GROMACS .gro file of C-alpha atoms in nm:
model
  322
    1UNK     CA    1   0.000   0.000   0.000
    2UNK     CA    2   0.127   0.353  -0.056
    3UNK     CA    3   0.295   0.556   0.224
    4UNK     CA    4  -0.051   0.789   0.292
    5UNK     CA    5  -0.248   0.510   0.324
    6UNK     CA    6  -0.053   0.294   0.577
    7UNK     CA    7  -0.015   0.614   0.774
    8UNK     CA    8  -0.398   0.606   0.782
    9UNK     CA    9  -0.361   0.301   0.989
   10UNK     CA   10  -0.196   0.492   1.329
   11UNK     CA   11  -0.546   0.443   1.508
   12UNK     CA   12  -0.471   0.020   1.546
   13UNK     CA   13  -0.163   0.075   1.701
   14UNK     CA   14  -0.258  -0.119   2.023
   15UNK     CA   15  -0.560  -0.261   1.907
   16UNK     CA   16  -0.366  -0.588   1.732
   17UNK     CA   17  -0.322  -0.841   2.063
   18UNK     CA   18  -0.391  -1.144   1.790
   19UNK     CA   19  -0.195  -1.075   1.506
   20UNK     CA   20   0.065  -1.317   1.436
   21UNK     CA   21   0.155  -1.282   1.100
   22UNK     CA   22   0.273  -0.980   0.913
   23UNK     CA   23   0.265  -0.917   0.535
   24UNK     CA   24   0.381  -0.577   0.409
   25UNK     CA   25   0.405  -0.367   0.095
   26UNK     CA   26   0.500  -0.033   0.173
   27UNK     CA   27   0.613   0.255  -0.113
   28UNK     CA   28   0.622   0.602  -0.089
   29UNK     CA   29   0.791   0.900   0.123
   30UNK     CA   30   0.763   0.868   0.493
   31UNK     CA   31   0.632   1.147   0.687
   32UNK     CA   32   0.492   1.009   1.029
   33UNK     CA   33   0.683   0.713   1.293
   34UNK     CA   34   0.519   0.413   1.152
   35UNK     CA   35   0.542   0.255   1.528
   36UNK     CA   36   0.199   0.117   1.537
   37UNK     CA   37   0.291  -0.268   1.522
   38UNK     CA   38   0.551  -0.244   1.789
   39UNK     CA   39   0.282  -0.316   2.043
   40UNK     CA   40   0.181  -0.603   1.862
   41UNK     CA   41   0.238  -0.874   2.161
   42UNK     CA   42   0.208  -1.202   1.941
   43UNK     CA   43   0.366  -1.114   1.616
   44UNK     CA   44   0.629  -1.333   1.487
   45UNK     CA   45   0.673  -1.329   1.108
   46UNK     CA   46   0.692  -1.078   0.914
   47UNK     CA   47   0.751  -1.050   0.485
   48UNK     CA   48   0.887  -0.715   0.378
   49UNK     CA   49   0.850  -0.556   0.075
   50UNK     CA   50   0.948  -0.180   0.016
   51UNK     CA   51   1.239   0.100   0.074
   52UNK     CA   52   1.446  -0.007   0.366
   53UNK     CA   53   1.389   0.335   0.525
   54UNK     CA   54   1.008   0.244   0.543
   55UNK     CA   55   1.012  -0.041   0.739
   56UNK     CA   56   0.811   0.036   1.052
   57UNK     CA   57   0.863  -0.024   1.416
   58UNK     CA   58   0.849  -0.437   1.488
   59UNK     CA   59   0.871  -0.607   1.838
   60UNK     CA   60   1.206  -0.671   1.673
   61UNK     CA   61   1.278  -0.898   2.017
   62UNK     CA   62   0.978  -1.110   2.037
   63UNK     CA   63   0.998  -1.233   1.599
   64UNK     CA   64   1.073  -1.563   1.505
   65UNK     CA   65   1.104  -1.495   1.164
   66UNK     CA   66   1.190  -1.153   0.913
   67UNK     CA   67   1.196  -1.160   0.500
   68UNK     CA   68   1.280  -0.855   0.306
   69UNK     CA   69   1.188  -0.875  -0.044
   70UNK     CA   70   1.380  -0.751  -0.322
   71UNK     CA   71   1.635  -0.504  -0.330
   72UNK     CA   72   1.740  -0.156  -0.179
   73UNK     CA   73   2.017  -0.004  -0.313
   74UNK     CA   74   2.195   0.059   0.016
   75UNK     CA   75   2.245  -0.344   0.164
   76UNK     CA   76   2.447  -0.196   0.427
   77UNK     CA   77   2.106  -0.086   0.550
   78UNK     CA   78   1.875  -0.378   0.518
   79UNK     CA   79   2.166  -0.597   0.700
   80UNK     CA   80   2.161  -0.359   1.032
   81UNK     CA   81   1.854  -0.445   1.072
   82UNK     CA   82   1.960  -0.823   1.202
   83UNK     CA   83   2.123  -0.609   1.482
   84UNK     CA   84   1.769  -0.505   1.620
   85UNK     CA   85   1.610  -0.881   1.586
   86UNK     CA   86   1.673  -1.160   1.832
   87UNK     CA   87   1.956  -1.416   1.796
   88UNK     CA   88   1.654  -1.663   1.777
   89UNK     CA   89   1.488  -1.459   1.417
   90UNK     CA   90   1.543  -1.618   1.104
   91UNK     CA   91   1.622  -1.354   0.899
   92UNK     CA   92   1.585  -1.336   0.512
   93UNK     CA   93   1.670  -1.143   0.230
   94UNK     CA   94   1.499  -1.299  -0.083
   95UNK     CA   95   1.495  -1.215  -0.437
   96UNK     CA   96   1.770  -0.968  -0.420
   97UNK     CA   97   1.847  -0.914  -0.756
   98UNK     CA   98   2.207  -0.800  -0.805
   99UNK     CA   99   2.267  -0.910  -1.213
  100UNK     CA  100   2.305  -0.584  -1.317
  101UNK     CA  101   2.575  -0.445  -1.030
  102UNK     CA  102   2.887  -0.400  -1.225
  103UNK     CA  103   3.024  -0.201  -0.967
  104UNK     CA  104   3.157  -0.347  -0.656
  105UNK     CA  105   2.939  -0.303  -0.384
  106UNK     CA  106   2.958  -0.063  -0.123
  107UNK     CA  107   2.819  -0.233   0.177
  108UNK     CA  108   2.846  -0.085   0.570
  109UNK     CA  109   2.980  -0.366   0.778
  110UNK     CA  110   2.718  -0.521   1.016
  111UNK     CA  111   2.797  -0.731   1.341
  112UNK     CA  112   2.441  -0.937   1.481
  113UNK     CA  113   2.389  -1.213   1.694
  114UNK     CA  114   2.123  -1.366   1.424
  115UNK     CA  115   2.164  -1.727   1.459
  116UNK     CA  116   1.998  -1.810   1.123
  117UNK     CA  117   2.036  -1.637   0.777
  118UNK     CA  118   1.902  -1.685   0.430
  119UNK     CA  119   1.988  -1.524   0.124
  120UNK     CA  120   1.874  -1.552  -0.247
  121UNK     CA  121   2.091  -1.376  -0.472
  122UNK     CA  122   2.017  -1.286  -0.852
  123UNK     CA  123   2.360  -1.245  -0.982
  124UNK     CA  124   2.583  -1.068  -1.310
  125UNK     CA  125   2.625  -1.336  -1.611
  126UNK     CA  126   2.999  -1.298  -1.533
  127UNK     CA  127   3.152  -1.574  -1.332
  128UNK     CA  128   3.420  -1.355  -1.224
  129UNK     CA  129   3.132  -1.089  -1.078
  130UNK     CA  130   2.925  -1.311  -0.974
  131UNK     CA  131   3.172  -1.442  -0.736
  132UNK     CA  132   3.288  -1.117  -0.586
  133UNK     CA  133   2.964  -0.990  -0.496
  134UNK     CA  134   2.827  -1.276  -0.322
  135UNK     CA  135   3.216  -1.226  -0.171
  136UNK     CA  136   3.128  -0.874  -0.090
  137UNK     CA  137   2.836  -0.979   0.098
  138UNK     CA  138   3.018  -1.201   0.343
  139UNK     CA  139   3.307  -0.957   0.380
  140UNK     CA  140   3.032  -0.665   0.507
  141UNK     CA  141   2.911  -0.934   0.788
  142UNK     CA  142   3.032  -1.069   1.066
  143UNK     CA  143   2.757  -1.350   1.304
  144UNK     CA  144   2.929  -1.519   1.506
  145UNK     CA  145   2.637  -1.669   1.714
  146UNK     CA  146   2.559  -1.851   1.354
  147UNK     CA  147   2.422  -2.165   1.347
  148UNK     CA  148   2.194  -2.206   1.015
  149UNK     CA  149   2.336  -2.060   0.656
  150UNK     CA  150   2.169  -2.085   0.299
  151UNK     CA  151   2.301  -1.921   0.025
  152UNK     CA  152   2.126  -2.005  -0.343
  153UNK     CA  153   2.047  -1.849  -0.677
  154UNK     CA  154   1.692  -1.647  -0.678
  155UNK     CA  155   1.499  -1.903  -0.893
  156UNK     CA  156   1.551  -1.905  -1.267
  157UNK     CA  157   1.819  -1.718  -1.211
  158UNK     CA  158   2.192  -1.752  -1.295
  159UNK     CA  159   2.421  -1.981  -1.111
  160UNK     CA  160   2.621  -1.830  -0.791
  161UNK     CA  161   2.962  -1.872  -0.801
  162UNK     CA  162   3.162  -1.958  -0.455
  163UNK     CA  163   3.387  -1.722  -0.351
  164UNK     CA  164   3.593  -1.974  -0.113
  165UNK     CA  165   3.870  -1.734   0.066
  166UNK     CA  166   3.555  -1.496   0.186
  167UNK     CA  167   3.364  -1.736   0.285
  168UNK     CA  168   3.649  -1.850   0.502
  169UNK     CA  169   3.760  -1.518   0.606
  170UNK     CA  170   3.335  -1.480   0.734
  171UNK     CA  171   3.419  -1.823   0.926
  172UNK     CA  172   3.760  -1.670   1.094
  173UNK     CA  173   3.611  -1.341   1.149
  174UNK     CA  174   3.282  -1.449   1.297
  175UNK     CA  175   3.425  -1.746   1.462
  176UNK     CA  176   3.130  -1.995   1.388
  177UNK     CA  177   3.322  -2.280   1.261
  178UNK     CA  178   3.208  -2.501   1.605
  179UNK     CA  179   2.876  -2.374   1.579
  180UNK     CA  180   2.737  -2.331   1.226
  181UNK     CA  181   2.523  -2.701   1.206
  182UNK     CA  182   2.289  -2.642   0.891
  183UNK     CA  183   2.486  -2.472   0.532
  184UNK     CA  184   2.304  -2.515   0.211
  185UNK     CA  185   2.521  -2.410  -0.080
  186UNK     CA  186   2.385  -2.362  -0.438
  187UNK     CA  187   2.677  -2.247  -0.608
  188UNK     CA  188   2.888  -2.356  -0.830
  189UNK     CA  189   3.253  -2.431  -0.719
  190UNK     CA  190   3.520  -2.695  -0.741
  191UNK     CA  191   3.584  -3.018  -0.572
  192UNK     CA  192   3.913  -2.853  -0.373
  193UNK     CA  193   3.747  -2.594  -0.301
  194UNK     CA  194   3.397  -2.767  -0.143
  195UNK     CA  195   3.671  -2.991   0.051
  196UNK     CA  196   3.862  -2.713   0.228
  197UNK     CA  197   3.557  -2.523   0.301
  198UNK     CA  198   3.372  -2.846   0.470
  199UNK     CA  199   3.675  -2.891   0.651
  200UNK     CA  200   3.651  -2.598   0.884
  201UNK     CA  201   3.310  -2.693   0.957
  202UNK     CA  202   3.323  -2.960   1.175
  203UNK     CA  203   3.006  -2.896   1.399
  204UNK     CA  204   2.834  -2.919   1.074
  205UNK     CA  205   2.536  -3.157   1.111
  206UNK     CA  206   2.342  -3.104   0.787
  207UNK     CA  207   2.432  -2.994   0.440
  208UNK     CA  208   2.236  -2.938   0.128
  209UNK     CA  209   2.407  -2.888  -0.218
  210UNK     CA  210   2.248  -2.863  -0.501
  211UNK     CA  211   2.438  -2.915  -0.859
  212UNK     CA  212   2.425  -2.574  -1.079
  213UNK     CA  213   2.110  -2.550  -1.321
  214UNK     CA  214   2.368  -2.510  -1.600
  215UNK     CA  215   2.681  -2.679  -1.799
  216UNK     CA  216   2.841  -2.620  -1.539
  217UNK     CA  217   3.031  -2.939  -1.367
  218UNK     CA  218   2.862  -3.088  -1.136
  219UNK     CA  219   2.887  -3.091  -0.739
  220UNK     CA  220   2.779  -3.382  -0.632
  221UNK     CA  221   3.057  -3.642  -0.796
  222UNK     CA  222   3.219  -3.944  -0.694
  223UNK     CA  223   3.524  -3.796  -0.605
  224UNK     CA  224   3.265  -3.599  -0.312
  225UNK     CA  225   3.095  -3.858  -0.159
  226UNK     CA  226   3.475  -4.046  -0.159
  227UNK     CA  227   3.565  -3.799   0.079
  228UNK     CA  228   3.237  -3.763   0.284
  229UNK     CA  229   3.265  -4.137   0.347
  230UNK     CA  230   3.326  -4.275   0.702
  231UNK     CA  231   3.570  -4.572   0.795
  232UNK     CA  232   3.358  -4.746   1.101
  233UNK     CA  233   3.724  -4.813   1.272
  234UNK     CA  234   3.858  -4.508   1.201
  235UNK     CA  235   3.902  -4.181   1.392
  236UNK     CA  236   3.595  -4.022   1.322
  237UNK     CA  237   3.701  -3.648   1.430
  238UNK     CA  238   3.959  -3.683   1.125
  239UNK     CA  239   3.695  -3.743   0.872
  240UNK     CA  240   3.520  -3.473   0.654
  241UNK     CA  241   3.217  -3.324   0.854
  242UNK     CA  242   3.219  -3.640   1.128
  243UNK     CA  243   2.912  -3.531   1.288
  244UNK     CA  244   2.732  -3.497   0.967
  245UNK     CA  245   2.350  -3.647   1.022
  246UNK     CA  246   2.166  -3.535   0.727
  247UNK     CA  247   2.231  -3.473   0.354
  248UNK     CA  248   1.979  -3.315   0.119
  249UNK     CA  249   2.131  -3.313  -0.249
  250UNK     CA  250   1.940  -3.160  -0.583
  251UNK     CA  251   2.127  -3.384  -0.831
  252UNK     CA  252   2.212  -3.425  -1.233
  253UNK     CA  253   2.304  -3.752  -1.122
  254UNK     CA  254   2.644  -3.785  -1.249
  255UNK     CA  255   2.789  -4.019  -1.018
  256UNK     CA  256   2.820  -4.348  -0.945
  257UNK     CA  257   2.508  -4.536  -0.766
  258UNK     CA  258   2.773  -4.769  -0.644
  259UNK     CA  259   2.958  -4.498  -0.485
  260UNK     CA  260   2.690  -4.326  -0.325
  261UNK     CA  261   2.544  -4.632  -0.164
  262UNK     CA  262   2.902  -4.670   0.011
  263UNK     CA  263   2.890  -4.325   0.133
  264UNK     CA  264   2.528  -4.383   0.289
  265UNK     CA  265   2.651  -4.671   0.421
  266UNK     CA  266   2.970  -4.572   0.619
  267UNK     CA  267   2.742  -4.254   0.796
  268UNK     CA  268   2.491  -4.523   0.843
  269UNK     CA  269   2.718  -4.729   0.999
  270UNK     CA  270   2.930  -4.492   1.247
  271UNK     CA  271   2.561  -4.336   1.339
  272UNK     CA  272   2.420  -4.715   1.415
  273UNK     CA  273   2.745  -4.831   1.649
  274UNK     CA  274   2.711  -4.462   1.803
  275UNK     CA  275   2.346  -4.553   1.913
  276UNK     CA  276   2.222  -4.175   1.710
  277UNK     CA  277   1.975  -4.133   1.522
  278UNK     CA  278   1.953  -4.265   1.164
  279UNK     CA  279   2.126  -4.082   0.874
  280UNK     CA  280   1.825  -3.904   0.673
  281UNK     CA  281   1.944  -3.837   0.290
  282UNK     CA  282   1.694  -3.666   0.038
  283UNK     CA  283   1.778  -3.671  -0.308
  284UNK     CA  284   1.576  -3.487  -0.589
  285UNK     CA  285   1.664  -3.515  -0.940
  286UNK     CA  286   1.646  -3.256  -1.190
  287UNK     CA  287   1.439  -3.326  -1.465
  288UNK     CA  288   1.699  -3.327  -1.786
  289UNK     CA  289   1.843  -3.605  -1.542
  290UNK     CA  290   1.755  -4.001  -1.774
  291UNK     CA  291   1.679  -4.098  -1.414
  292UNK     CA  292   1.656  -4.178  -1.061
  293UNK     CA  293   1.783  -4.470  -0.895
  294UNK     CA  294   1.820  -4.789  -1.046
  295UNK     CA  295   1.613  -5.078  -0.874
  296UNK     CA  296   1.928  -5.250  -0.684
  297UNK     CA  297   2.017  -4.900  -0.538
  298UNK     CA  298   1.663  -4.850  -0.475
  299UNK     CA  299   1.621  -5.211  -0.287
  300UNK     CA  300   1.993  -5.141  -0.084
  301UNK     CA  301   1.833  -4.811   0.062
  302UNK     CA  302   1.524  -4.956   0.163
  303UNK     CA  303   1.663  -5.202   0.317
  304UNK     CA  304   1.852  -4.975   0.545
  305UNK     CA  305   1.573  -4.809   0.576
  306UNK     CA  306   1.381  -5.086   0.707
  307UNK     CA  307   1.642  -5.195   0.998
  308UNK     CA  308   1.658  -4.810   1.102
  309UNK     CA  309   1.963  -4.674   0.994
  310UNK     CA  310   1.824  -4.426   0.743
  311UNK     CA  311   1.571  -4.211   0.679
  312UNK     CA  312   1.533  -4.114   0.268
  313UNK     CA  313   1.313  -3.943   0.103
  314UNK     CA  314   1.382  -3.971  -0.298
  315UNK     CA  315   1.148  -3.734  -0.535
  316UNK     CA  316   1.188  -3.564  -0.879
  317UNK     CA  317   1.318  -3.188  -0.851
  318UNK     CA  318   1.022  -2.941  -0.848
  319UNK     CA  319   1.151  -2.589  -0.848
  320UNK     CA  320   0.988  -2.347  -0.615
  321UNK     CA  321   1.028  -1.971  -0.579
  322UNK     CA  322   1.267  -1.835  -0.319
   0.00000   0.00000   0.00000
């Protein structure tokens, strides 16, 4: 709604003890303190769309969850405000669409305590660009109460590319590496460099990857699951993410069944003689992929399955908007 109209609304301030849920569209020029969901004492989501400098007063303490949609010119802005929500808020920036940013970004640096970020990043056709800004966006922030960390393409969009030495420099700066647990990366970027990122993570409990939507080669290989694989009699703190419980994949399928049954095999192993709960993998396949599993693959799974040392979930990819 335009600016004069939501300004209209000053009279419910107070007068919203149910509301729980939060959807905004807000343009315009702001004249008045827009403060009249601050008193809102159950409101925990809230979806954001409009300047950053029109965002109104929020029980920033009390959300569980805040999206801002699209894009304001001036990110250093839209990050700050993590610094008024909650470690506990999931906040997330969606659709920010950044393909036409040929300049490098200028971005004030932010420090929070959010525990749980999301971002969906339209990005330049260059693979050189695309990598620096997603690498400008991690150098502006520092989190180091992080514990839950997806980065992917906005949907249809072009591929991201990983920008490996600033995502570790965000690690060493924020000093999460022993407590981020959940990273979903949707980028592309090569076997070394997935290895020596994982490596620093080993508090990591689940990961999603996702092959890029493009020529590109793929992530999820044989020469990957080789090194996510678990030796029962080993020394599991030396392995690749040890205390890795869950893997969620969006696959081209370019590896080996054989090869991916060991891998599920060795986690479901060490997890069994650990007495934890069972490894959980979920695979989709894109469509332009001949197919899923093959039946013996298929019949090996269930079977772990059925004496409780995995829980799967295999389905066809179906794209939905982020």
């Amino acid at each position: 709604m335009g600016i004069r109209l939501f300004e209209c609304l000053s009279e419910i301030k107070g007068k919203l003890p149910h509301l729980q849920d939060l959807q905004l569209r807000i343009w315009g020029t702001q004249k008045s303190k827009l403060d009249f969901f601050e008193d809102a004492p159950r409101l925990v989501a809230v979806n954001y769309s409009g300047a950053v400098s029109l965002v109104p007063g929020l029980p920033w303490g009390t959300l569980r969850s805040f999206t801002y949609n699209g894009g304001d010119k001036d990110l250093g802005a839209v990050f700050a405000l993590m610094s008024r929500c909650a470690p506990t808020t999931v906040f997330q920036l969606r659709r920010l669409d950044l393909s036409r940013q040929s300049d490098a970004l200028d971005i004030a640096p932010t420090t929070a305590s959010t525990a749980s970020l999301i971002l969906s990043i339209g990005v330049p056709s260059s693979p050189e660009r695309a990598s620096d800004i997603l690498g400008e966006i991690l150098d502006s922030l520092t989190l180091p109460a992080l514990c839950y960390l997806r980065l992917r393409p906005t949907f249809d969009a072009r591929p991201l590319h990983w920008p490996t030495p600033a995502f570790l420099a965000f690690l060493t700066r924020s000093a999460c590496t022993t407590s981020l647990t959940f990273l979903e990366l949707d980028a592309v970027i090569s076997l070394d460099a997935l290895v020596r990122c994982l490596s620093t993570l080993p508090a990591l409990k689940t990961l999603f990857l996702a092959d890029p939507r493009s020529t590109h080669s793929p992530n999820l290989t044989d020469a990957l699951f080789r090194c996510l694989a678990l030796v029962p009699d080993g020394d599991q703190a030396s392995f690749l993410v040890p205390r890795l419980g869950c893997l969620r994949c969006t696959t081209r399928m370019r590896f080996k069944e054989a090869i991916f049954l060991a891998f599920v095999r060795s986690r479901a192993e060490v997890r069994r003689h650990g007495r934890t709960r069972p490894f959980e993998v979920e695979v989709s396949w894109f469509g332009g992929a001949q197919r899923g599993f093959g039946a013996g693959t298929r019949t090996a799974l269930m079977e772990m399955v059925r004496e409780g040392e995995v829980v799967l979930a295999i389905t066809p990819y179906t794209a939905a908007p982020v």
